Coordinates of C-alpha atoms in Angstrom, one line a residue:
Chain A
X1 CA -0.1 -0.5 0.1
X2 CA 0.9 2.9 -1.0
X3 CA 1.5 6.0 2.1
X4 CA 1.8 9.0 0.2
X5 CA 0.0 9.0 -3.2
X6 CA -0.4 12.3 -5.6
X7 CA -2.0 12.1 -8.8
X8 CA -1.6 12.2 -11.7
X9 CA 2.1 12.3 -12.0
X10 CA 2.7 14.2 -14.9
X11 CA 0.3 17.1 -16.2
X12 CA 0.8 19.0 -19.3
X13 CA -1.6 22.1 -20.0
X14 CA -1.5 25.0 -21.1
X15 CA -1.0 28.6 -19.5
X16 CA -3.9 30.2 -18.1
X17 CA -5.6 27.2 -17.1
X18 CA -6.8 26.3 -13.6
X19 CA -5.5 23.1 -12.2
X20 CA -6.0 20.6 -9.6
X21 CA -3.4 17.8 -8.0
X22 CA -4.5 16.0 -5.4
X23 CA -3.0 14.6 -2.8
X24 CA -3.7 11.4 -0.1
X25 CA -2.1 9.5 3.4
X26 CA -2.9 6.7 4.4
X27 CA -0.8 6.6 7.6
X28 CA -2.5 8.4 9.7
X29 CA -1.2 11.6 9.5
X30 CA -2.5 15.0 11.0
X31 CA 0.0 17.4 8.8
X32 CA 0.6 17.1 5.0
X33 CA 2.5 19.5 3.8
X34 CA 3.4 21.2 -0.4
X35 CA 7.0 21.3 -1.8
X36 CA 8.4 22.4 -5.4
X37 CA 11.0 21.4 -6.6
X38 CA 12.5 23.7 -9.7
X39 CA 14.3 22.7 -12.9
X40 CA 17.8 23.3 -9.8
X41 CA 16.9 19.7 -7.6
X42 CA 16.1 22.8 -5.3
X43 CA 12.9 21.3 -2.8
X44 CA 11.4 24.5 -1.8
X45 CA 7.9 24.7 1.5
X46 CA 5.1 25.5 -0.4
X47 CA 2.2 25.0 2.3
X48 CA 2.3 23.3 6.1
X49 CA -1.4 22.3 7.0
X50 CA -2.3 20.3 9.6
X51 CA -5.9 20.2 11.4
X52 CA -5.0 23.1 13.6
X53 CA -3.4 25.9 10.9
X54 CA -2.2 26.1 7.4
X55 CA 1.2 27.8 7.4
X56 CA 2.2 29.0 4.0
X57 CA 5.5 30.6 2.4
X58 CA 5.1 34.5 2.0
X59 CA 6.6 33.7 -1.1
X60 CA 4.1 31.6 -3.3
X61 CA 2.3 33.0 -4.8
X62 CA -2.1 33.7 -3.9
X63 CA -2.8 31.7 -7.4
X64 CA -1.8 28.1 -5.3
X65 CA -3.9 27.1 -2.7
X66 CA -4.4 23.9 -0.5
X67 CA -7.8 22.2 0.6
X68 CA -7.6 20.2 2.9
X69 CA -11.4 17.9 2.9
X70 CA -10.7 15.5 5.6
X71 CA -6.9 15.0 7.9
X72 CA -6.5 12.5 4.3
X73 CA -5.9 14.7 2.0
X74 CA -4.5 17.7 0.9
X75 CA -5.1 18.5 -2.7
X76 CA -3.3 21.7 -4.3
X77 CA -5.4 24.0 -6.5
X78 CA -3.6 26.4 -9.3
X79 CA -5.4 29.2 -10.7
X80 CA -4.4 31.4 -14.5
X81 CA -1.6 29.2 -14.6
X82 CA 2.6 30.5 -15.7
X83 CA 5.5 29.2 -17.4
X84 CA 7.6 29.5 -14.5
X85 CA 4.8 27.1 -12.8
X86 CA 6.6 24.3 -14.4
X87 CA 8.1 22.0 -11.9
X88 CA 7.9 18.2 -9.6
X89 CA 5.5 19.0 -6.9
X90 CA 5.4 16.6 -4.1
X91 CA 3.4 15.9 -1.4
X92 CA 5.1 14.8 2.1
X93 CA 2.8 14.2 5.6
X94 CA 3.8 13.6 8.8
X95 CA 2.8 13.4 12.5
X96 CA 2.7 17.4 12.7
X97 CA 2.0 17.2 17.0
X98 CA 6.2 15.2 16.9
X99 CA 8.0 17.7 16.6
X100 CA 10.5 14.6 15.6
X101 CA 8.4 13.1 13.4
X102 CA 9.6 11.3 9.8
X103 CA 8.8 13.3 7.0
X104 CA 6.8 10.6 3.6
X105 CA 6.5 11.5 0.2
X106 CA 4.9 10.6 -2.6
X107 CA 6.1 10.3 -6.2
X108 CA 5.6 13.4 -6.3
X109 CA 3.7 15.4 -10.1
X110 CA 5.3 16.6 -13.0
X111 CA 3.7 19.8 -14.2
X112 CA 4.5 21.5 -17.2
X113 CA 2.9 24.4 -18.6
X114 CA 3.1 25.2 -22.2
Chain B
X1 CA 16.0 30.9 9.6
X2 CA 17.1 27.1 9.3
X3 CA 20.0 26.9 5.8
X4 CA 20.9 24.0 4.7
X5 CA 23.6 23.3 2.8
X6 CA 25.6 20.1 1.2
X7 CA 29.0 19.6 0.0
X8 CA 29.5 18.5 -2.2
X9 CA 26.9 19.3 -4.9
X10 CA 28.3 16.6 -7.1
X11 CA 29.9 13.7 -6.8
X12 CA 32.4 10.8 -9.8
X13 CA 33.8 8.4 -8.4
X14 CA 34.4 4.5 -9.4
X15 CA 32.6 1.8 -7.9
X16 CA 34.0 0.5 -4.8
X17 CA 34.8 3.9 -3.2
X18 CA 33.8 4.5 0.2
X19 CA 32.2 8.1 -0.2
X20 CA 31.2 10.7 2.4
X21 CA 29.0 13.2 1.9
X22 CA 28.2 15.9 3.6
X23 CA 25.3 18.2 5.2
X24 CA 25.4 21.2 7.2
X25 CA 23.1 23.6 8.7
X26 CA 22.8 26.9 10.7
X27 CA 20.5 26.4 13.6
X28 CA 21.9 23.8 15.5
X29 CA 18.3 23.3 17.7
X30 CA 17.2 20.3 15.6
X31 CA 15.0 17.5 16.7
X32 CA 15.9 15.5 13.8
X33 CA 17.5 15.2 10.2
X34 CA 16.8 13.2 8.1
X35 CA 18.3 11.2 4.0
X36 CA 17.4 10.9 1.3
X37 CA 18.0 9.0 -1.8
X38 CA 16.1 10.8 -5.1
X39 CA 16.3 8.8 -8.7
X40 CA 16.4 10.7 -12.1
X41 CA 12.5 11.3 -12.4
X42 CA 11.3 9.6 -9.3
X43 CA 9.9 10.4 -5.9
X44 CA 12.0 10.2 -2.6
X45 CA 12.8 7.4 -0.7
X46 CA 13.5 8.0 3.2
X47 CA 17.6 6.3 4.0
X48 CA 17.5 7.1 7.8
X49 CA 16.1 9.5 10.3
X50 CA 18.4 10.5 12.7
X51 CA 16.8 11.6 16.1
X52 CA 18.7 14.9 18.3
X53 CA 19.8 12.5 20.9
X54 CA 21.5 10.0 18.5
X55 CA 24.3 10.4 17.2
X56 CA 24.4 8.1 14.5
X57 CA 21.8 6.0 12.3
X58 CA 22.8 2.4 10.6
X59 CA 21.6 1.3 7.2
X60 CA 23.6 -1.8 5.1
X61 CA 26.0 0.0 3.3
X62 CA 24.5 3.6 4.5
X63 CA 25.7 5.2 8.2
X64 CA 24.7 9.0 9.1
X65 CA 26.1 11.3 11.8
X66 CA 24.9 14.1 12.9
X67 CA 26.8 16.3 15.2
X68 CA 24.9 19.0 16.7
X69 CA 27.2 21.0 19.1
X70 CA 29.4 22.3 15.0
X71 CA 26.3 21.9 12.7
X72 CA 27.1 19.1 10.6
X73 CA 25.4 16.0 9.2
X74 CA 28.5 13.0 7.5
X75 CA 26.8 10.3 4.9
X76 CA 29.3 7.7 4.6
X77 CA 28.6 5.1 2.3
X78 CA 30.8 1.6 1.5
X79 CA 31.6 0.4 -1.6
X80 CA 29.6 2.1 -3.7
X81 CA 27.8 0.5 -6.1
X82 CA 26.9 1.8 -9.6
X83 CA 23.3 1.3 -8.4
X84 CA 23.9 3.8 -5.7
X85 CA 23.9 7.1 -8.5
X86 CA 21.3 9.3 -7.4
X87 CA 20.9 13.1 -5.7
X88 CA 21.5 12.4 -2.2
X89 CA 19.0 15.4 -0.3
X90 CA 19.5 16.2 3.4
X91 CA 16.6 17.4 5.5
X92 CA 16.6 19.5 8.7
X93 CA 13.8 20.0 10.6
X94 CA 15.0 22.5 14.0
X95 CA 13.9 26.3 15.3
X96 CA 11.1 25.4 16.5
X97 CA 9.8 24.2 13.4
X98 CA 8.0 20.1 12.2
X99 CA 8.9 21.8 8.7
X100 CA 11.9 19.5 6.7
X101 CA 14.5 22.8 5.6
X102 CA 16.1 20.8 2.3
X103 CA 19.7 21.2 1.2
X104 CA 20.1 21.3 -2.8
X105 CA 22.0 17.6 -2.7
X106 CA 24.8 16.1 -3.9
X107 CA 24.4 14.2 -7.3
X108 CA 26.7 10.9 -7.6
X109 CA 27.5 8.9 -9.5
X110 CA 29.5 5.9 -9.6
X111 CA 31.0 4.5 -12.2
X112 CA 31.1 0.7 -12.9

């Protein structure tokens, strides 16, 4: 059973479109994250969310928004896609109330904006 | 703000060599440090997790050490193999945050 799963794995779309990437974890964790990996492979936190708070990286454009229907899901919505949004997006989860908790990552979604 | 640096950025070695990858961090009040492996076009695979109370962790040919006072961790790979070729990333939780902060990785190529 996959611990953290993302769909789709690949997404090609045109500029200006709105798209969503889904993430689900079956680990019973209460904290989920979204990271963006740029072309130089650097992983940068976008959002962290648990049932208590949403932490947003201030550099993330407000075209990006996380939506959590329940503790096991954190979906990423992107409005008005731009060429610079092309990257690999990773979802992760951990037990947020424990600072010692291990983080588990999904396999990534490669987004290409054309 | 936590800064995580990995040295070297890239490494190319012949098969059989013992390797040391370095990770340094600026905020020594860490909770844990995690080493990941990423194959080209793939996701992140967790290799080792070291808690702040631990000095090292071992898994097979991999050994990771942690020195909080100097703000450093090393990943030691014994008897490297071509299958070890990948990018190795370290991630640190520290400073009151439960959000892992990543270094930029070390890209490793092991030649047959």
